[in-house]
CSV table of C-alpha atoms and ligand atoms in Angstrom, one decimal:
chain,number,residue,atom,x,y,z
A,1,UNK,CA,-30.0,-13.2,-11.3
A,2,UNK,CA,-26.5,-13.8,-12.5
A,3,UNK,CA,-25.2,-12.3,-15.7
A,4,UNK,CA,-24.1,-15.7,-17.0
A,5,UNK,CA,-27.6,-17.0,-16.6
A,6,UNK,CA,-29.8,-14.1,-17.6
A,7,UNK,CA,-28.6,-10.7,-18.5
A,8,UNK,CA,-26.1,-12.0,-21.0
A,9,UNK,CA,-28.8,-13.2,-23.3
A,10,UNK,CA,-31.0,-10.1,-22.8
A,11,UNK,CA,-28.8,-7.1,-23.3
A,12,UNK,CA,-26.5,-6.1,-26.1
A,13,UNK,CA,-22.8,-6.9,-26.0
A,14,UNK,CA,-20.1,-4.2,-25.8
A,15,UNK,CA,-18.8,-3.3,-29.2
A,16,UNK,CA,-16.1,-1.1,-30.7
A,17,UNK,CA,-17.3,2.5,-31.0
A,18,UNK,CA,-14.4,4.0,-32.7
A,19,UNK,CA,-15.0,2.1,-35.9
A,20,UNK,CA,-11.9,0.3,-37.2
A,21,UNK,CA,-9.4,-1.2,-34.8
A,22,UNK,CA,-5.9,0.3,-34.9
A,23,UNK,CA,-3.2,-1.6,-36.8
A,24,UNK,CA,-1.1,-3.7,-34.5
A,25,UNK,CA,2.4,-2.7,-33.5
A,26,UNK,CA,2.7,-4.4,-30.1
A,27,UNK,CA,2.4,-8.0,-28.9
A,28,UNK,CA,1.7,-8.3,-25.2
A,29,UNK,CA,2.5,-11.5,-23.3
A,30,UNK,CA,0.3,-12.3,-20.3
A,31,UNK,CA,-2.9,-10.3,-21.0
A,32,UNK,CA,-4.5,-10.0,-17.6
A,33,UNK,CA,-6.4,-7.3,-15.7
A,34,UNK,CA,-3.3,-5.3,-14.8
A,35,UNK,CA,-2.1,-4.6,-18.3
A,36,UNK,CA,-5.6,-3.9,-19.6
A,37,UNK,CA,-6.1,-1.4,-16.8
A,38,UNK,CA,-2.6,0.1,-17.3
A,39,UNK,CA,-0.5,-0.2,-20.4
A,40,UNK,CA,-3.4,-0.6,-22.8
A,41,UNK,CA,-4.8,2.7,-21.6
A,42,UNK,CA,-1.5,4.6,-21.8
A,43,UNK,CA,-1.0,3.2,-25.3
A,44,UNK,CA,-4.5,4.2,-26.4
A,45,UNK,CA,-3.9,7.7,-25.0
A,46,UNK,CA,-0.5,7.9,-26.8
A,47,UNK,CA,-2.2,7.0,-30.1
A,48,UNK,CA,-5.0,9.5,-29.5
A,49,UNK,CA,-2.4,12.2,-28.9
A,50,UNK,CA,0.1,11.5,-31.6
A,51,UNK,CA,-1.2,8.7,-33.8
A,52,UNK,CA,0.9,5.6,-34.8
A,53,UNK,CA,0.0,2.0,-35.4
A,54,UNK,CA,0.2,0.6,-31.9
A,55,UNK,CA,-2.7,-1.7,-31.6
A,56,UNK,CA,-2.0,-4.5,-29.1
A,57,UNK,CA,-2.2,-8.2,-29.9
A,58,UNK,CA,-2.6,-9.8,-26.5
A,59,UNK,CA,-1.3,-13.3,-25.7
A,60,UNK,CA,-2.6,-15.6,-23.0
A,61,UNK,CA,0.1,-18.2,-22.3
A,62,UNK,CA,-2.2,-20.8,-20.8
A,63,UNK,CA,-5.9,-20.2,-20.5
A,64,UNK,CA,-8.3,-19.4,-23.4
A,65,UNK,CA,-10.6,-17.5,-21.0
A,66,UNK,CA,-9.5,-14.0,-21.9
A,67,UNK,CA,-9.9,-14.8,-25.6
A,68,UNK,CA,-13.3,-16.3,-25.1
A,69,UNK,CA,-14.5,-13.3,-23.0
A,70,UNK,CA,-13.1,-10.6,-25.3
A,71,UNK,CA,-13.6,-12.1,-28.9
A,72,UNK,CA,-17.4,-11.7,-28.9
A,73,UNK,CA,-17.0,-8.0,-28.0
A,74,UNK,CA,-14.3,-7.3,-30.6
A,75,UNK,CA,-11.6,-7.2,-27.8
A,76,UNK,CA,-12.9,-3.9,-26.3
A,77,UNK,CA,-13.7,-3.7,-22.6
A,78,UNK,CA,-14.6,-1.3,-19.8
A,79,UNK,CA,-12.1,0.2,-17.4
A,80,UNK,CA,-13.9,1.2,-14.2
A,81,UNK,CA,-12.0,3.8,-12.2
A,82,UNK,CA,-12.9,3.6,-8.5
A,83,UNK,CA,-12.0,6.7,-6.6
A,84,UNK,CA,-12.9,7.5,-3.0
A,85,UNK,CA,-15.6,9.9,-4.3
A,86,UNK,CA,-17.1,7.7,-7.0
A,87,UNK,CA,-16.4,6.0,-10.2
A,88,UNK,CA,-15.9,6.8,-13.9
A,89,UNK,CA,-16.2,4.4,-16.9
A,90,UNK,CA,-14.1,4.3,-20.0
A,91,UNK,CA,-14.2,1.9,-23.0
A,92,UNK,CA,-10.7,0.8,-24.0
A,93,UNK,CA,-10.1,-0.1,-27.6
A,94,UNK,CA,-6.4,-0.6,-28.1
A,95,UNK,CA,-6.4,-4.4,-27.8
A,96,UNK,CA,-7.1,-5.8,-31.3
A,97,UNK,CA,-6.8,-9.5,-30.9
A,98,UNK,CA,-6.1,-12.2,-28.3
A,99,UNK,CA,-4.1,-15.3,-29.0
A,100,UNK,CA,-3.9,-18.4,-26.8
A,101,UNK,CA,-0.3,-19.7,-26.8
A,102,UNK,CA,-1.1,-23.2,-25.6
A,103,UNK,CA,-3.6,-23.7,-28.4
A,104,UNK,CA,-1.7,-22.0,-31.2
A,105,UNK,CA,1.9,-21.3,-30.5
A,106,UNK,CA,2.7,-20.9,-34.2
A,107,UNK,CA,0.3,-17.9,-34.4
A,108,UNK,CA,2.0,-16.3,-31.4
A,109,UNK,CA,5.5,-16.7,-33.0
A,110,UNK,CA,4.2,-15.4,-36.3
A,111,UNK,CA,2.8,-12.3,-34.7
A,112,UNK,CA,6.0,-11.7,-32.7
A,113,UNK,CA,8.1,-12.2,-35.9
A,114,UNK,CA,5.9,-9.9,-38.0
A,115,UNK,CA,7.6,-6.8,-39.4
A,116,UNK,CA,4.9,-4.5,-37.9
A,117,UNK,CA,5.7,-5.7,-34.4
A,118,UNK,CA,8.2,-3.4,-32.9
A,119,UNK,CA,7.6,-3.9,-29.2
A,120,UNK,CA,6.8,-7.0,-27.1
A,121,UNK,CA,5.5,-6.0,-23.7
A,122,UNK,CA,5.1,-8.5,-20.8
A,123,UNK,CA,3.1,-9.0,-17.6
A,124,UNK,CA,3.7,-12.7,-17.0
A,125,UNK,CA,4.1,-12.2,-13.2
A,126,UNK,CA,7.3,-12.9,-11.3
A,127,UNK,CA,7.1,-16.7,-11.8
A,128,UNK,CA,6.7,-16.3,-15.6
A,129,UNK,CA,10.4,-15.5,-16.1
A,130,UNK,CA,11.5,-19.0,-15.0
A,131,UNK,CA,14.3,-17.6,-13.0
A,132,UNK,CA,15.8,-18.1,-9.6
A,133,UNK,CA,14.3,-15.3,-7.5
A,134,UNK,CA,17.4,-15.0,-5.2
A,135,UNK,CA,19.9,-14.5,-8.1
A,136,UNK,CA,17.7,-13.2,-10.9
A,137,UNK,CA,19.2,-15.7,-13.3
A,138,UNK,CA,17.5,-18.2,-15.7
A,139,UNK,CA,16.7,-21.5,-14.0
A,140,UNK,CA,17.8,-24.0,-16.6
A,141,UNK,CA,16.1,-26.8,-14.7
A,142,UNK,CA,12.7,-25.2,-14.8
A,143,UNK,CA,10.4,-27.7,-16.6
A,144,UNK,CA,9.2,-25.1,-19.1
A,145,UNK,CA,12.8,-24.1,-19.9
A,146,UNK,CA,13.8,-27.7,-20.3
A,147,UNK,CA,10.9,-28.1,-22.7
A,148,UNK,CA,11.9,-24.9,-24.7
A,149,UNK,CA,15.5,-26.0,-25.0
A,150,UNK,CA,14.4,-29.0,-27.0
A,151,UNK,CA,11.2,-27.9,-28.9
A,152,UNK,CA,10.9,-25.3,-31.6
A,153,UNK,CA,7.4,-24.3,-30.3
A,154,UNK,CA,7.9,-22.9,-26.8
A,155,UNK,CA,5.8,-22.8,-23.7
A,156,UNK,CA,7.5,-20.2,-21.5
A,157,UNK,CA,7.7,-16.4,-22.0
A,158,UNK,CA,11.5,-16.4,-22.3
A,159,UNK,CA,11.1,-19.3,-24.8
A,160,UNK,CA,8.7,-17.2,-26.9
A,161,UNK,CA,11.0,-14.2,-26.8
A,162,UNK,CA,14.0,-16.2,-27.9
A,163,UNK,CA,12.3,-18.2,-30.7
A,164,UNK,CA,10.6,-15.1,-32.1
A,165,UNK,CA,13.9,-13.2,-32.0
A,166,UNK,CA,15.5,-16.1,-33.9
A,167,UNK,CA,12.9,-15.8,-36.6
A,168,UNK,CA,13.4,-12.1,-37.0
A,169,UNK,CA,17.2,-12.6,-37.3
A,170,UNK,CA,16.7,-15.3,-39.9
A,171,UNK,CA,14.4,-13.0,-42.0
A,172,UNK,CA,16.7,-10.0,-41.7
A,173,UNK,CA,14.4,-8.0,-39.4
A,174,UNK,CA,15.6,-5.9,-36.5
A,175,UNK,CA,14.6,-7.3,-33.1
A,176,UNK,CA,11.6,-6.0,-31.2
A,177,UNK,CA,12.1,-4.0,-28.0
A,178,UNK,CA,11.3,-6.2,-25.0
A,179,UNK,CA,9.4,-4.0,-22.5
A,180,UNK,CA,8.8,-5.9,-19.3
A,181,UNK,CA,6.1,-4.5,-17.0
A,182,UNK,CA,6.5,-6.9,-14.1
A,183,UNK,CA,7.4,-5.9,-10.5
A,184,UNK,CA,10.9,-7.3,-10.6
A,185,UNK,CA,14.1,-5.5,-9.6
A,186,UNK,CA,15.9,-3.9,-12.5
A,187,UNK,CA,13.4,-5.7,-14.7
A,188,UNK,CA,15.0,-4.8,-18.0
A,189,UNK,CA,18.4,-6.1,-17.1
A,190,UNK,CA,16.8,-9.2,-15.6
A,191,UNK,CA,14.8,-10.2,-18.6
A,192,UNK,CA,17.8,-9.4,-20.9
A,193,UNK,CA,20.0,-11.7,-18.9
A,194,UNK,CA,17.4,-14.5,-19.0
A,195,UNK,CA,16.9,-14.1,-22.7
A,196,UNK,CA,20.6,-14.1,-23.5
A,197,UNK,CA,21.2,-17.1,-21.3
A,198,UNK,CA,18.5,-19.1,-23.0
A,199,UNK,CA,19.6,-17.9,-26.5
A,200,UNK,CA,23.2,-18.8,-25.7
A,201,UNK,CA,22.1,-22.4,-24.9
A,202,UNK,CA,20.3,-22.7,-28.3
A,203,UNK,CA,22.6,-20.7,-30.6
A,204,UNK,CA,25.5,-18.5,-29.5
A,205,UNK,CA,25.3,-16.4,-32.7
A,206,UNK,CA,21.7,-15.6,-31.9
A,207,UNK,CA,22.7,-14.6,-28.4
A,208,UNK,CA,25.4,-12.3,-29.8
A,209,UNK,CA,22.9,-10.7,-32.2
A,210,UNK,CA,20.4,-10.1,-29.4
A,211,UNK,CA,23.1,-8.7,-27.1
A,212,UNK,CA,24.1,-6.1,-29.7
A,213,UNK,CA,20.8,-5.3,-31.5
A,214,UNK,CA,18.2,-6.0,-28.8
A,215,UNK,CA,16.9,-3.5,-26.3
A,216,UNK,CA,15.4,-4.2,-22.9
A,217,UNK,CA,14.4,-1.0,-21.2
A,218,UNK,CA,13.6,-1.2,-17.5
A,219,UNK,CA,10.3,0.1,-16.3
A,220,UNK,CA,8.5,1.0,-13.1
A,221,UNK,CA,4.7,0.3,-13.3
A,222,UNK,CA,2.2,1.3,-10.8
A,223,UNK,CA,-1.6,1.0,-10.5
A,224,UNK,CA,-3.7,-1.0,-8.1
A,225,UNK,CA,-5.9,-3.4,-10.0
A,226,UNK,CA,-7.9,-5.9,-7.9
A,227,UNK,CA,-9.2,-9.0,-9.6
A,228,UNK,CA,-12.7,-8.5,-11.2
A,229,UNK,CA,-15.3,-10.6,-9.6
A,230,UNK,CA,-18.5,-12.0,-11.1
A,231,UNK,CA,-20.5,-9.5,-9.0
A,232,UNK,CA,-18.6,-6.7,-10.6
A,233,UNK,CA,-19.5,-7.9,-14.1
A,234,UNK,CA,-23.2,-8.1,-13.1
A,235,UNK,CA,-23.2,-4.7,-11.5
A,236,UNK,CA,-21.7,-3.1,-14.5
A,237,UNK,CA,-24.2,-4.7,-16.8
A,238,UNK,CA,-27.0,-3.5,-14.7
A,239,UNK,CA,-25.6,0.0,-14.7
A,240,UNK,CA,-24.8,0.4,-18.4
A,241,UNK,CA,-27.3,-1.9,-20.0
A,242,UNK,CA,-24.5,-3.6,-22.0
A,243,UNK,CA,-22.8,-6.8,-21.2
A,244,UNK,CA,-19.0,-6.7,-20.9
A,245,UNK,CA,-17.6,-10.1,-19.9
A,246,UNK,CA,-14.3,-8.8,-18.9
A,247,UNK,CA,-14.2,-5.3,-17.4
A,248,UNK,CA,-11.3,-4.1,-15.3
A,249,UNK,CA,-11.4,-2.2,-12.0
A,250,UNK,CA,-8.7,0.2,-11.0
A,251,UNK,CA,-7.8,3.1,-8.8
A,252,UNK,CA,-7.4,6.6,-10.2
A,253,UNK,CA,-3.6,6.7,-9.6
A,254,UNK,CA,-1.2,5.5,-12.3
A,255,UNK,CA,2.5,5.9,-12.9
A,256,UNK,CA,4.7,4.5,-15.6
A,257,UNK,CA,8.4,5.3,-15.7
A,258,UNK,CA,10.3,3.9,-18.7
A,259,UNK,CA,13.9,3.9,-19.7
A,260,UNK,CA,14.0,5.6,-23.1
A,261,UNK,CA,16.0,2.9,-24.8
A,262,UNK,CA,14.1,1.3,-27.7
A,263,UNK,CA,15.5,-0.6,-30.8
A,264,UNK,CA,17.2,2.2,-32.7
A,265,UNK,CA,16.7,0.6,-36.2
A,266,UNK,CA,13.0,1.8,-36.1
A,267,UNK,CA,13.9,5.5,-35.6
A,268,UNK,CA,10.8,7.5,-34.9
A,269,UNK,CA,8.6,4.4,-35.1
A,270,UNK,CA,10.3,2.6,-32.3
A,271,UNK,CA,7.6,3.4,-29.7
A,272,UNK,CA,4.3,5.2,-29.2
A,273,UNK,CA,4.5,8.8,-28.0
A,274,UNK,CA,4.4,7.6,-24.4
A,275,UNK,CA,5.3,11.0,-23.0
A,276,UNK,CA,2.2,12.5,-24.5
A,277,UNK,CA,0.2,10.0,-22.5
A,278,UNK,CA,2.0,10.9,-19.2
A,279,UNK,CA,4.7,8.2,-19.1
A,280,UNK,CA,7.9,9.5,-17.6
A,281,UNK,CA,10.8,8.6,-20.0
A,282,UNK,CA,14.1,8.6,-18.1
A,283,UNK,CA,17.7,7.5,-18.5
A,284,UNK,CA,17.6,5.2,-15.5
A,285,UNK,CA,14.7,3.7,-13.6
A,286,UNK,CA,16.5,2.2,-10.6
A,287,UNK,CA,15.6,4.9,-8.0
A,288,UNK,CA,11.9,4.8,-9.1
A,289,UNK,CA,11.9,1.1,-8.9
A,290,UNK,CA,13.3,1.0,-5.4
A,291,UNK,CA,10.8,3.5,-4.3
A,292,UNK,CA,7.9,1.5,-5.8
A,293,UNK,CA,8.9,-2.0,-5.0
A,294,UNK,CA,10.0,-1.3,-1.5
A,295,UNK,CA,7.5,1.3,-0.4
A,296,UNK,CA,4.4,0.0,-2.2
A,297,UNK,CA,4.9,-3.7,-2.9
A,298,UNK,CA,7.0,-4.3,0.3
A,299,UNK,CA,4.2,-2.9,2.5
A,300,UNK,CA,1.5,-4.5,0.4
A,301,UNK,CA,3.0,-7.9,1.0
A,302,UNK,CA,3.6,-7.2,4.7
A,303,UNK,CA,0.0,-6.0,5.1
A,304,UNK,CA,-1.3,-8.9,3.1
A,305,UNK,CA,0.3,-11.7,5.3
A,306,UNK,CA,-0.3,-9.9,8.6
A,307,UNK,CA,-3.8,-8.7,7.5
A,308,UNK,CA,-4.8,-12.1,6.3
A,309,UNK,CA,-3.7,-13.8,9.5
A,310,UNK,CA,-5.6,-11.2,11.5
A,311,UNK,CA,-8.8,-12.0,9.6
A,312,UNK,CA,-8.9,-8.9,7.3
A,313,UNK,CA,-10.2,-9.6,3.8
A,314,UNK,CA,-8.8,-6.5,2.0
A,315,UNK,CA,-6.0,-4.0,2.3
A,316,UNK,CA,-8.5,-1.2,2.9
A,317,UNK,CA,-9.9,-3.1,5.8
A,318,UNK,CA,-6.5,-3.9,7.1
A,319,UNK,CA,-5.3,-0.2,7.2
A,320,UNK,CA,-8.7,0.9,8.7
A,321,UNK,CA,-7.5,-1.0,11.8
A,322,UNK,CA,-5.5,1.7,13.7
A,323,UNK,CA,-2.8,-0.8,14.8
A,324,UNK,CA,-2.0,-1.7,11.2
A,325,UNK,CA,-2.2,2.0,10.1
A,326,UNK,CA,0.5,2.8,12.7
A,327,UNK,CA,2.5,-0.2,11.8
A,328,UNK,CA,2.7,0.5,8.0
A,329,UNK,CA,3.5,4.2,8.7
A,330,UNK,CA,6.4,3.2,10.9
A,331,UNK,CA,7.6,0.6,8.4
A,332,UNK,CA,7.9,3.4,5.8
A,333,UNK,CA,9.5,5.9,8.2
A,334,UNK,CA,11.9,3.8,10.1
A,335,UNK,CA,12.7,0.8,7.9
A,336,UNK,CA,12.0,1.5,4.2
A,337,UNK,CA,12.6,5.2,3.4
A,338,UNK,CA,16.1,5.3,5.0
A,339,UNK,CA,17.1,2.2,2.8
A,340,UNK,CA,17.4,3.9,-0.6
A,341,UNK,CA,18.0,7.0,-2.5
A,342,UNK,CA,14.9,9.0,-3.6
A,343,UNK,CA,14.4,9.6,-7.3
A,344,UNK,CA,15.2,13.2,-8.2
A,345,UNK,CA,12.8,15.7,-6.9
A,346,UNK,CA,10.6,13.1,-5.1
A,347,UNK,CA,9.5,13.7,-1.5
A,348,UNK,CA,9.3,10.2,0.0
A,349,UNK,CA,7.2,11.3,3.1
A,350,UNK,CA,4.6,12.7,0.7
A,351,UNK,CA,4.8,9.5,-1.4
A,352,UNK,CA,4.1,7.5,1.7
A,353,UNK,CA,1.2,9.7,2.7
A,354,UNK,CA,-0.2,9.2,-0.8
A,355,UNK,CA,0.2,5.5,-0.6
A,356,UNK,CA,-1.7,5.3,2.6
A,357,UNK,CA,-4.6,7.2,1.0
A,358,UNK,CA,-4.5,4.7,-2.0
A,359,UNK,CA,-4.6,1.7,0.4
A,360,UNK,CA,-7.5,3.3,2.3
A,361,UNK,CA,-9.6,3.9,-0.8
A,362,UNK,CA,-12.8,2.1,0.1
A,363,UNK,CA,-13.7,1.7,-3.6
A,364,UNK,CA,-10.8,-0.8,-4.1
A,365,UNK,CA,-11.5,-4.2,-2.6
A,366,UNK,CA,-8.0,-5.6,-3.0
A,367,UNK,CA,-7.9,-9.0,-1.2
A,368,UNK,CA,-5.0,-9.7,1.1
A,369,UNK,CA,-5.2,-13.3,-0.2
A,370,UNK,CA,-4.6,-12.1,-3.8
A,371,UNK,CA,-1.5,-10.1,-2.8
A,372,UNK,CA,-0.3,-13.0,-0.7
A,373,UNK,CA,0.1,-15.2,-3.7
A,374,UNK,CA,3.5,-16.2,-5.0
A,375,UNK,CA,5.4,-14.8,-2.0
A,376,UNK,CA,8.4,-17.0,-2.8
A,377,UNK,CA,8.8,-15.0,-6.0
A,378,UNK,CA,8.0,-11.6,-4.4
A,379,UNK,CA,9.8,-11.5,-1.1
A,380,UNK,CA,13.3,-10.9,-2.5
A,381,UNK,CA,12.7,-7.7,-4.3
A,382,UNK,CA,9.9,-6.4,-2.0
A,383,UNK,CA,11.4,-7.0,1.4
A,384,UNK,CA,14.7,-8.8,1.4
A,385,UNK,CA,16.7,-6.1,-0.5
A,386,UNK,CA,15.6,-3.6,2.1
A,387,UNK,CA,16.5,-5.9,4.9
A,388,UNK,CA,20.0,-6.4,3.4
A,389,UNK,CA,20.5,-2.7,3.1
A,390,UNK,CA,19.3,-2.1,6.6
A,391,UNK,CA,21.7,-4.7,8.0
A,392,UNK,CA,24.6,-3.1,6.2
A,393,UNK,CA,23.7,0.2,7.7
A,394,UNK,CA,23.1,-1.3,11.2
A,395,UNK,CA,19.5,-0.2,11.1
A,396,UNK,CA,17.1,-2.5,12.9
A,397,UNK,CA,14.1,-3.9,10.9
A,398,UNK,CA,11.7,-5.4,13.4
A,399,UNK,CA,8.7,-4.7,11.2
A,400,UNK,CA,10.1,-6.3,8.0
A,401,UNK,CA,11.2,-9.3,10.1
A,402,UNK,CA,7.7,-9.6,11.4
A,403,UNK,CA,6.4,-9.5,7.8
A,404,UNK,CA,8.8,-12.4,6.9
A,405,UNK,CA,7.6,-14.3,10.0
A,406,UNK,CA,4.0,-13.7,8.9
A,407,UNK,CA,4.8,-15.1,5.5
A,408,UNK,CA,6.3,-18.2,7.1
A,409,UNK,CA,3.1,-18.8,9.2
A,410,UNK,CA,1.1,-18.2,6.0
A,411,UNK,CA,3.0,-20.7,3.9
A,412,UNK,CA,2.7,-23.3,6.7
A,413,UNK,CA,-0.9,-23.5,5.4
A,414,UNK,CA,-2.7,-23.1,8.7
A,415,UNK,CA,-3.9,-19.8,10.1
A,416,UNK,CA,-3.3,-18.8,13.8
A,417,UNK,CA,-7.0,-19.7,14.3
A,418,UNK,CA,-6.4,-23.2,13.0
A,419,UNK,CA,-8.2,-22.6,9.7
A,420,UNK,CA,-6.5,-24.0,6.5
A,421,UNK,CA,-5.1,-21.4,4.1
A,422,UNK,CA,-5.3,-21.8,0.4
A,423,UNK,CA,-1.7,-21.0,-0.4
A,424,UNK,CA,-1.0,-20.2,-4.1
A,425,UNK,CA,2.7,-20.3,-4.8
A,426,UNK,CA,4.9,-22.3,-7.2
A,427,UNK,CA,6.8,-23.5,-4.1
A,428,UNK,CA,3.8,-24.1,-1.9
A,429,UNK,CA,4.3,-27.9,-1.4
A,430,UNK,CA,8.0,-27.6,-0.6
A,431,UNK,CA,7.4,-24.7,1.8
A,432,UNK,CA,4.6,-26.5,3.6
A,433,UNK,CA,6.5,-29.7,4.1
A,434,UNK,CA,9.5,-27.8,5.4
A,435,UNK,CA,7.2,-26.1,7.9
A,436,UNK,CA,5.3,-29.4,8.8
A,437,UNK,CA,8.5,-31.3,9.4
A,438,UNK,CA,9.9,-28.8,11.9
A,439,UNK,CA,8.6,-29.1,15.4
A,440,UNK,CA,8.6,-25.6,16.9
A,441,UNK,CA,8.7,-22.0,15.7
A,442,UNK,CA,12.5,-21.7,15.9
A,443,UNK,CA,12.9,-24.9,13.8
A,444,UNK,CA,10.3,-23.8,11.3
A,445,UNK,CA,12.0,-20.4,10.8
A,446,UNK,CA,15.4,-22.1,10.4
A,447,UNK,CA,14.1,-24.6,7.9
A,448,UNK,CA,12.4,-21.9,5.8
A,449,UNK,CA,15.4,-19.6,5.9
A,450,UNK,CA,17.4,-22.4,4.4
A,451,UNK,CA,15.5,-22.2,1.1
A,452,UNK,CA,18.3,-20.8,-1.1
A,453,UNK,CA,16.0,-19.9,-4.0
A,454,UNK,CA,14.7,-17.1,-1.6
A,455,UNK,CA,17.3,-16.3,1.1
A,456,UNK,CA,21.0,-16.1,0.7
A,457,UNK,CA,23.0,-17.6,3.6
A,458,UNK,CA,24.3,-14.4,5.1
A,459,UNK,CA,20.9,-12.7,5.2
A,460,UNK,CA,19.4,-15.9,6.6
A,461,UNK,CA,21.9,-16.0,9.5
A,462,UNK,CA,21.5,-12.3,10.2
A,463,UNK,CA,17.7,-12.2,10.4
A,464,UNK,CA,17.1,-15.5,12.0
A,465,UNK,CA,16.9,-14.3,15.7
A,466,UNK,CA,14.5,-11.4,14.9
A,467,UNK,CA,12.3,-13.5,12.5
A,468,UNK,CA,12.2,-16.3,15.1
A,469,UNK,CA,11.1,-14.1,17.9
A,470,UNK,CA,8.5,-12.5,15.7
A,471,UNK,CA,7.1,-15.9,14.7
A,472,UNK,CA,6.9,-16.9,18.4
A,473,UNK,CA,5.1,-13.7,19.2
A,474,UNK,CA,2.6,-14.2,16.4
A,475,UNK,CA,1.9,-17.7,17.7
A,476,UNK,CA,1.7,-16.8,21.4
A,477,UNK,CA,0.2,-13.4,21.3
A,478,UNK,CA,-1.7,-13.2,18.0
A,479,UNK,CA,-1.3,-10.8,15.1
A,480,UNK,CA,-3.0,-7.7,16.4
A,481,UNK,CA,-1.1,-7.7,19.7
A,482,UNK,CA,2.2,-8.3,18.0
A,483,UNK,CA,1.6,-5.6,15.4
A,484,UNK,CA,0.4,-3.2,18.1
A,485,UNK,CA,3.5,-3.8,20.3
A,486,UNK,CA,5.7,-2.9,17.3
A,487,UNK,CA,3.8,0.1,16.0
B,501,CS2,C1,0.4,-6.2,-5.5
B,501,CS2,C2,0.6,-5.5,-6.8
B,501,CS2,O1,-0.7,-8.3,-6.0
B,501,CS2,C3,0.4,-7.8,-5.6
B,501,CS2,O2,1.3,-8.4,-5.3
B,501,CS2,O3,1.3,-5.8,-4.6
B,501,CS2,O4,-0.1,-6.1,-7.8
B,501,CS2,C4,0.3,-4.0,-6.7
B,501,CS2,O5,-1.1,-3.8,-6.6
B,501,CS2,C5,0.8,-3.3,-7.9
B,501,CS2,O6,2.1,-3.5,-8.1
B,501,CS2,C6,0.5,-1.8,-7.8
B,501,CS2,O7,1.2,-1.1,-8.8
């Protein structure tokens, strides 16, 4: 019997056990599974270690679902840690409210402009920044940005940041620190540039104030958090005898590296005691970010496209296939590790070994289809930067070119077995029609490499031969054979 139908009515709902909710200090834009399994836990640990009012007001930009699931259980939820040897459960209580921006934009701006709000964290995914992925700059033609330029109540994440900062300036408050937790390159600088660009178009004085008073520390975030399925909700209810409408599932591993650069006007109160919770506070995040985006996310996306096309449902299933295991190890060793400088004291071979173990964790059913989403927004920082650095060093990248070719087959919308693919990507229609209108593999590759939002011209020219032959091999020989030949 499904929870929705039966158990929900029969068993008690989850409730706050620690009594009063903490007072709020953070507004989080884009409250999804990842932040609830990651930032919300670190922040709860920091409050437990050192106190402070850092309750989190979550904001869903679009859907009321998260609010509707969490409100009846006072915004608490279960974090289910899935290790290779079993699982542990934890109740997380740092979220104190959820607002739905589309339904009540005024409430969101009011919270962001409140004197108690000192940090706005974000996980709005790559596409939520309304930028051009190839350049990292604001896309002023994005429909949400066009809306936000002419309406006081915004719809986009950058719009909320800018309008809320304007309110704080008008009432004489310091800005909040903007702490992005999305997998974007140099994410702090990127969001700062986007916010300043939008502010400049609305009010140059506001832009100048944000530029001098605002802080946008870069971060590297890492924890694998597959989407929660209805079966997971049911199984947890059966196990605990309590109904939680929105548990999160995650692996044991976590790593958060943050530049220690918060709005100075708040002094000691500028941030939770993140270090006490195990966050690494550093002066510069770049090396960590290269390591994580290239080694983890780069191979995740490569395995997602190739694995999906080979018929594998999850990453764990994909790396259980020896050909793919050899392939990913050789990607790390030959193409990715040599492309960047390791963070101080980090052994990249050991990092790769640990990643392989994380991918192989049978407790984590992370679907290749989920990771394959939004490739147009992900490819540049995950794969193309590495390719560019390898070209400059004259290092061949056959594996990464194969991954790009697999992405091209994927966005064509038809698997190698002829089955349709449910492609989720803001550019899905455009990519599919480019592919459909080209007659053979070489023409498809050429057409897709001409998408300037993703590929710059010199990179496109340089990788065309290799991507083209990889595409042809995929079509003629199938995925496994092609992967095997490379590995
Ligand atoms: C994944 C990431 O869905 C994806 O694109 O690559 O969400 C990945 O699991 C996390 O970045 C791990 O920290």
